[in-house]
């Protein structure tokens, strides 16, 4: 969607600042942080929301890089596959690998051929070859005693970025499993395909069947079936505190039957059938329930697990589910929680242990559904929430349970003590600024998750919107005794296949092209500079165009977060009695429409060290900027 920018004259700008902007006069704001008192602030404040949208999972953070590798779905096709030399490919329905992977890829080799034959896979709009040791796994059926060469080839250039010759002895009785590694050199772009090839004379006139061909780079933390390191590393650098998963709309399903089913995302990948995702493409579910928990453990994130709550998006197919019909779904959620939390003597805990994880996962938070105030979910949500809440709370009284909306009309008239609510806000930059005091005025009975928020109506986050987000976040942090957790959404985007913009981290399959947007930097700056107590700040200035919040952390660490929503430079003076040194991080741009995109990344944070003899730090904030002063 093309961005229709708002007028540069923001409602928060006074007539004076508009006047003086013409003369390039810097404005002044003095703040004094009160070191006594303050309100406790949440240790989980800034996290991630993940669902498979825009190929953020398959084709994105999930390490497996070949598209359509299991020919899954009710009407499979040959997307991404091709043949090499004197051979053809077809979907074979008579040689299933497993019940879940009911089809294989048949390679029919011409009679009398002597050249190279084989199959290719184009990946998800390319393959990001990062130079690491890669691993391929596949099954093969058919009579062969010879070598298959696995290689990564530049499309158009023919450059080979990695290749290995794999001795194979397979028969037509059953599939033979192949596991091979190949060293690679880093590709300059993502225009690379994967190839399995062999000498045609060894199989002339015959057919070979390939099942579930997989390709991984060396994964994040070297985990089997793990994550793409180039994306995981960028996420890790945010220093976030929690991961909300697996959705989002993607847990709901378009229809009852294609809701996210936890039990079909566990165990060996060849036993996962995948599902038609909510965002218009097939999900392999290779990134499944256990993989999400490994992700959390490896990145130091608290899991926030969402469960399906009786509501699919298209209500035509018998949803929302209510009354007695809910019982099997509640039972299913309890089974899921036993899989996650039960020890290995329990039925489902034993299943988890059999899948390689003996210790229960550490889960303290569960969200019941997603956005149940939308699309016809509201009227029945109070009933559905209560039914799930009662059943789960009875068995797991220590879990924090979260309602998927904060709209009072969709919630039970009295919320159970300790339950949280979820508020979402996609908004224009101005709209986010208008929401600055939203959290000052909420009903203070419940704690909040702000499970999704971001600027909207742009292709990539723009600086003005990122400042708007920072102001919205300052509003949250000022109230972080109640606003426990907040996650920007969506998180990741393969730019070649996109359903929603903007996203925090867009990427292409060019190995280095994982974009740190202006909003990414804001998330990172707020996340790594998290205190535990929100402090009172006094000032002669009112909020707007400069906004702030201060907190203290362990030792004598203080953090002052600031946003300048305007085209004037601002002179800042921040006093924190007795402190002498500070690190200042500023991200901003004179152009409110500046954006980091695959076409260029003009905006980067600037770091500087400040000193003070009397506790007062002075510095300037550029136009359209966000800053964090970390003092001690
Ligand atoms: C600082 O906070 C303390 C504790 O809340 C309060 O008693 C004191 O009046 C505040 N000081 C100023 C200057 O506002
Ligand atoms: C072919 O399969 C791919 C991958 O599952 C899917 O995205 C695409 O929509 C399918 N195309 C057709 C024409 O069915
Ligand atoms: C090479 O790229 C073209 C254009 O994107 C695509 O149609 C073709 O399938 C690719 N080749 C291979 C072997 O994947
Ligand atoms: C994917 O998008 C990038 C950035 O727009 C572009 O350079 C690249 O050619 C695209 N790849 C394909 C396979 O379309
Ligand atoms: C088959 O592969 C093995 C292992 O990579 C290699 O040693 C052997 O030379 C290859 N044979 C042929 C005929 O290429
Ligand atoms: C054939 O191979 C598949 C995949 O490894 C395996 O699940 C199955 O048990 C095998 N069947 C027979 C009859 O050996
Ligand atoms: C998963 O659970 C659903 C019930 O929610 C059931 O219909 C389905 O058959 C189960 N799938 C597997 C593979 O057991
Ligand atoms: C919040 O608590 C106040 C006072 O205890 C009560 O009047 C109000 O109805 C409560 N609101 C909700 C939504 O429970
Ligand atoms: C602490 O919370 C109270 C109640 O919401 C509020 O009135 C007060 O301003 C807060 N203090 C700080 C330092 O944020
Ligand atoms: C602290 O020092 C700065 C200059 O470093 C000065 O501008 C300011 O007035 C001083 N503040 C106090 C309270 O003395
Ligand atoms: C708008 C857009 O890019 N949509 C694409 C989303 O992804 C699917 C396939 O995964 C494409 O078919 C759409 O064109």
mmCIF file of C-alpha atoms in Angstrom, residues 72 97-102 139 177 211-212 214 224 266-273 284 286:
data_model
loop_
_atom_site.group_PDB
_atom_site.id
_atom_site.type_symbol
_atom_site.label_atom_id
_atom_site.label_comp_id
_atom_site.label_asym_id
_atom_site.label_seq_id
_atom_site.Cartn_x
_atom_site.Cartn_y
_atom_site.Cartn_z
ATOM 1 C CA UNK A 72 1.838 -31.443 1.079
ATOM 2 C CA UNK A 97 6.663 -41.710 2.391
ATOM 3 C CA UNK A 98 4.406 -41.687 5.461
ATOM 4 C CA UNK A 99 0.729 -41.096 6.218
ATOM 5 C CA UNK A 100 1.536 -37.429 6.747
ATOM 6 C CA UNK A 101 3.673 -37.104 3.598
ATOM 7 C CA UNK A 102 1.443 -39.095 1.241
ATOM 8 C CA UNK A 139 14.401 -40.246 1.284
ATOM 9 C CA UNK A 177 17.095 -42.286 4.221
ATOM 10 C CA UNK A 211 10.503 -37.999 -0.308
ATOM 11 C CA UNK A 212 10.622 -34.853 1.860
ATOM 12 C CA UNK A 214 15.267 -30.882 3.250
ATOM 13 C CA UNK A 224 18.644 -30.007 14.668
ATOM 14 C CA UNK A 266 5.296 -32.485 16.894
ATOM 15 C CA UNK A 267 7.572 -35.479 16.440
ATOM 16 C CA UNK A 268 9.577 -36.391 13.337
ATOM 17 C CA UNK A 269 8.985 -33.914 10.511
ATOM 18 C CA UNK A 270 7.964 -36.719 8.154
ATOM 19 C CA UNK A 271 4.998 -37.316 10.464
ATOM 20 C CA UNK A 272 3.753 -33.726 10.232
ATOM 21 C CA UNK A 273 1.114 -33.240 7.539
ATOM 22 C CA UNK A 284 4.858 -27.249 6.654
ATOM 23 C CA UNK A 286 8.408 -28.104 10.493
#
